[in-house]
Amino acid sequence: MPEIRVTPLGAGQDVGRSCILVSISGKNVMLDCGMHMGYNDDRRFPDFSYITQSGRLTDFLDCVIISHFHLDHCGALPYFSEMVGYDGPIYMTHPTQAICPILLEDYRKIAVDKKGEANFFTSQMIKDCMKKVVAVHLHQTVQVDDELEIKAYYAGHVLGAAMFQIKVGSESVVYTGDYNMTPDRHLGAAWIDKCRPNLLITESTYATTIRDSKRCRERDFLKKVHETVERGGKVLIPVFALGRAQELCILLETFWERMNLKVPIYFSTGLTEKANHYYKLFITWTNQKIRKTFVQRNMFEFKHIKAFDRTFADNPGPMVVFATPGMLHAGQSLQIFRKWAGNEKNMVIMPGYCVQGTVGHKILSGQRKLEMEGRQVLEVKMQVEYMSFSAHADAKGIMQLVGQAEPESVLLVHGEAKKMEFLRQKIEQEFRVSCYMPANGETVTLPTSPSIPVGISLGLLKREMVQGLLPEAKKPRLLHGTLIMKDSSFRLVSSEQALKELGLAEHQLRFTCRVHLQDTRKEQETALRVYSHLKSTLKDHCVQHLPDGSVTVESILIQAAAHSEDPGTKVLLVSWTYQDEELGSFLTALLKNGLPQAPS
Amino acid sequence: MDPECSRLLPALCAVLADPRQLVADDTCLEKLLDWFKTVMETESSLQLLQDHPCLMELLSHVLKPQDMSPRVLSFALRLVGIFAAQEDCFQYLQQGELLLGLFGETGALSWAAWSVPSVRSGWIQGLCSLVRHPSALHFLADSGAVDTIFSLQGDPSLFVASAASQLLVHILALAMQGGASGSPTREAAAWPVCAQKIVNHVEESLHSKATPQVTQALNVLTTTFGRCHSPWTRVLWERLSPSVACLFERDPIPAVHSLMDLLLSVARSPVLNFSACGLWEMLAQTLNRLSPTQAGPLALGTLKLQHCPQELRTRAFSVLLQPLACILKATTQAPGPPGLLDGAADSLLTVDTLLSSKSTCVGLLCQTLAHLEELQMLPQCPSPWPQVPLLGAAVTILRLCDGSADPSSSVGGRLCGTLGGCVRVQRAALDFLGTLSQGMGPLELVLEVFAVLLKTLESPESSPMVLKKAFQATLRWLQNSHKTPSCSDLSADALLFLGELFPILQKRLCSPCWEVRDSALEFLTHLIRHWGGQADFREALRSSEVPAFAHQLLQDPESYVRASAVGAAGQLSTRGLQAAPTSPENPQAQQGLLMDLMHILSTDSEGFPRRAVLRVFTEWLRDGHADVVQDTEWFVATVLQAVSRDLDWEVRVQGLELAQVFLIQAMGQPSLRCPYTVGLPEATSPSPHPEFLQTLCRLPLFEFAFCALLDCDRPVAQKACDLLLFLRDKTSSCSGTQEVGDNPSSASVEAVLQRWREGEQGQLLGDLDPEAMLAILRSLDLEGLQDKLAKSSDHVEKSPQSLLQDMLATVGILEENEADCY
């Protein structure tokens, strides 16, 4: 029995590191290979030893697919491919392929910087891993091998994010990765065609929420930045090199332009240039507005945002600085924070999630006296703001996508159990499909009934056309033919063609039926009565009375015989060929009703 | 326990016990458990519980788990396990009936939250921590927990099921080790109760008709024989081997993979007498019964065994070789070169089986090639190794893949159709071919290898990954071709090959794929490193346009490629092979590269090329490269100036590395701080010339290192600290020469230090004379700083106090929709 099996190693009832194993008709695919930023040891990576108990990973897995460049979706990739030893192909979109190594490198630097971690992947490993990547275009069907094919769809969320359809024969699974059903400032909304997969694996981060408009959050952000610089304060925005940073840059750049502000905005990483280069390069992946304005002005060429130099932090007066890393756990952003924390005029805006143990997490949870090295205490007087700009589909959006793709069943990942449960019920009620929400390590098995493709011969189709009945998509039609199975493929052809192709002779099959008639007359007379009756009833058919006493109607032969036991009963033997099945049945029924009374 | 943690603990326990409070996240609870484990390593858990009644309160709350979140329940189960690992604490908890209430039949099993896998996992992990002493074994036997563990072996969660099996092994090992006084007995009745229960269960499962149950039993045994090497395992095998042997009588053999793992695990055990226990027969029987795909891993495992009868090894090796023997047989015209397994009557694998489906064929070949590759590198590699036919097979497979094979038979034609364009097999074959270079082969075959490699490198069909592997294999063959112990020169054939290779390499350097350009550059760099000094090679390279193409890639749009181009150009220059032929009269071209690299260092927007430049520069400085020697001071000054502004901390670290090389060259190696050298007379390193100290100030190397001491990136500060310590050591003799009295620079030194302490490291130090520099060096507590920097930069945030504070601080601010990601 063919089946689809799904086992999350990560993102099963949690928002941690995504890593989902899917097996479709014997083909094994790993969806995403993320890491958990909350751990500093092996727990940060999924436990890959569960992928296969026997054999090598490269032999077992047919491919790995990465949905987008966020580290909780691709952070474990160099570890998996260069340290665990997966040597097969990795698929991702072109922008993801370009941006992924920047973020991996960024994270590697932080990890090594912070802890001096030796057992971590190196730059060379990131490069070697990226060489295994096969980049795909949107809507391009990529043949992984003869049986397995994948196709990417636009997912919004971040630049290059994609949903993937994975297809083996007639079975298919769609994995959404993270997606957004409403367009934002630089990206469009996710879209998929009505592909009716056997299973839709969807993220469910905001499974119970209807998110307010992102515009409100953006307005709020601008207002806070503006107020702070107006009163002479400095604004620190800790970010990761790519993604959110570009979105906020566009936001500030446009606002500065509109308000004619002169306060300097700096970007500290030195990566802006490259990041912006990619946004320019992949302009087709951004939303329509950006694409349109691109002709007049590239939105990623910032007039107001300048490169940061370490000495600028001590400059007097207001400024806005984007600095890495995003959780204030090391490096430049933490250093600037230390300098500015003591002044209540300043502000730090955390535009993303912070894991426990980082300064970002501490200040977001309201801690204002931070112990630093050497028992020093840093008093945080500056204002602290948290703003979530993450772009996920909310409950409405998820339902919309399910409606769009029309899957046979749904599986929820990347969300919290409680919220998933709510959404699961909603999906089952509204769409009447099964919805699953496995925990990490749990396997969901779905039996599938495979549809087998059959080719139809042109001759047969033409014959049908001649009959004047044009095929209609929604109205199934009966088509008679002979099914030939040859070299593991099926073809439906006319029986004549089948005979010819297979070199067989046709056998005639005759059906015979006995009809009992109450008639005391001789057999010949009964036959004559039958002839007269049929002749008068079946005006359009050729009815003949043959010299041997039998009657024929087309190919149907009727003979009258005496009943062996009852002389008052005659037996009519009606025999017809398969081709005249309908007429044969009709005649039998007619004769069963008896013959009209003859004038005696 | 730290007093501050003791103070925070009650509040935290109260929060955890309160179902209305949302706990930060799973990572916090995990880290909390880590911390408790660390505390328990040095403290008495009983004392801890008694000193902190809040912990007992929290645990007793778990006994009424109606509203508690599954994650807290799981946490509590694991925490109890950690406490109860110490026997006195176990007794204490047992008296309070807490253990039975959690791990007994009426405990966690009856909770609604038992349906949550993390709770079941917590239950197992709790028990696993707890089972450390005989009292725990009695508890297990009495509480019915063992039966629950049996059922959890079949849990729908892989994690829970696997943990349950591990736990059974753990219990069995503890019971048998504790119970076995004297020699182990075969009488089951004499075994400890827990052990009896587990062994009976395993035995029953082995007889089960349901494959999952057989698999579970086999997995428990595999882990047991893998981990435990005490004499009782021998008794265990004697008892259970008949049941295992019965599995072979079934058709099909159930749980084949697990069965193979078990046999290999038993075969690796140092305590078993294999001839007596019939293991070799079982292995041989299994090898014969299994399909080629299934038998491959077992054959490899068998060949890896230390002690194994030769007959079995031969059998195992022939299993591994079969697929390749098939390929050779199908493609060779008789009489052809020697095949594999010629004359072996009982070939299990027919070509028809191999070709039954494309995926089977591809899978089997990839697996076989990988196994043979692994085997060849092991000390247990079979001897004699059929190098020639294997080489023939690898070449044939590559030809079948690239379509250049000339199949002699219809089967060969079918193989062509199956393998044509198959990247997976091509990659595996190239890896294997590379490994085969260790053994070489007859000249005509080596030439064939070179030919097929050239074909792959040249083919427009080759994917970037295939090209990378082809480059790697080529390099290995060149390195090993006609290698003699005394000569590392390239052979004449290899040189001929290079003549054909360079035009292809040239083409690949212009590939539209960055992956290919990069692999080609990496390959070139390796080539030059190996043979850059050899006249013939130099000649061949010079006559090609490869150096010019490599140089052009310094401007590649892809940063990875630019970095590799920097490495290649550096190597070319080191060997005097740079693009424009230089002569003593025309130093511009050479200087041109130096300036190009300087330009990259100061302007490239990405770290990789800048880091690559510094690697080249450091090597040049170390090796006394002509351009560097010409004006070393200018060179170091220019590099340091560029590096000091760099935003990439790894570039700054490498800048310090370069500075250190410069110092070592001028001042000698750092003195050894080895305890054994104490008695030896002090190595006399000459005190640096005052002029050199002037140079350091002028460069300004000292200022660079001094500023780096306060770098926000820890590795930079660490490196700077090491450098300054070295400098201080080397200049310690200079300090004595200083005249006593008012130091004219003391005021400025103090001012500098003041500014430095205030963290204004961005400010320049100003013009310092050597005396001031030495004064600053002496006044810094570099050892103290070194210790401080040795800790991770987040050691304060990672401390238990910080964790407890964070968990408490998040209470109340977590909202329903807090879940966010990046």
Short mmCIF file of N, CA and C in Angstrom, two decimals, chain A residues 55 137 202 225 249 326 339 381 535:
data_model
loop_
_atom_site.label_atom_id
_atom_site.label_comp_id
_atom_site.label_asym_id
_atom_site.label_seq_id
_atom_site.Cartn_x
_atom_site.Cartn_y
_atom_site.Cartn_z
N GLY A 55 22.21 2.22 7.28
CA GLY A 55 22.73 2.80 6.04
C GLY A 55 23.16 4.25 6.19
N HIS A 137 14.00 28.04 -9.55
CA HIS A 137 13.18 29.21 -9.83
C HIS A 137 11.75 28.93 -9.38
N THR A 202 1.59 22.79 6.86
CA THR A 202 1.62 24.25 6.98
C THR A 202 2.13 24.71 8.34
N VAL A 225 10.73 56.23 17.08
CA VAL A 225 12.07 56.66 16.63
C VAL A 225 12.10 58.18 16.51
N CYS A 249 14.92 49.54 7.25
CA CYS A 249 15.69 50.57 6.54
C CYS A 249 14.78 51.29 5.54
N GLY A 326 21.37 40.66 16.56
CA GLY A 326 20.03 41.11 16.89
C GLY A 326 19.56 40.89 18.31
N LYS A 339 27.17 51.68 26.01
CA LYS A 339 27.49 53.10 26.01
C LYS A 339 26.25 53.95 26.22
N LYS A 381 18.79 52.85 31.76
CA LYS A 381 17.83 53.94 31.90
C LYS A 381 17.16 54.24 30.56
N LYS A 535 -41.68 -9.05 -36.68
CA LYS A 535 -41.71 -8.29 -37.92
C LYS A 535 -42.57 -7.04 -37.74
#
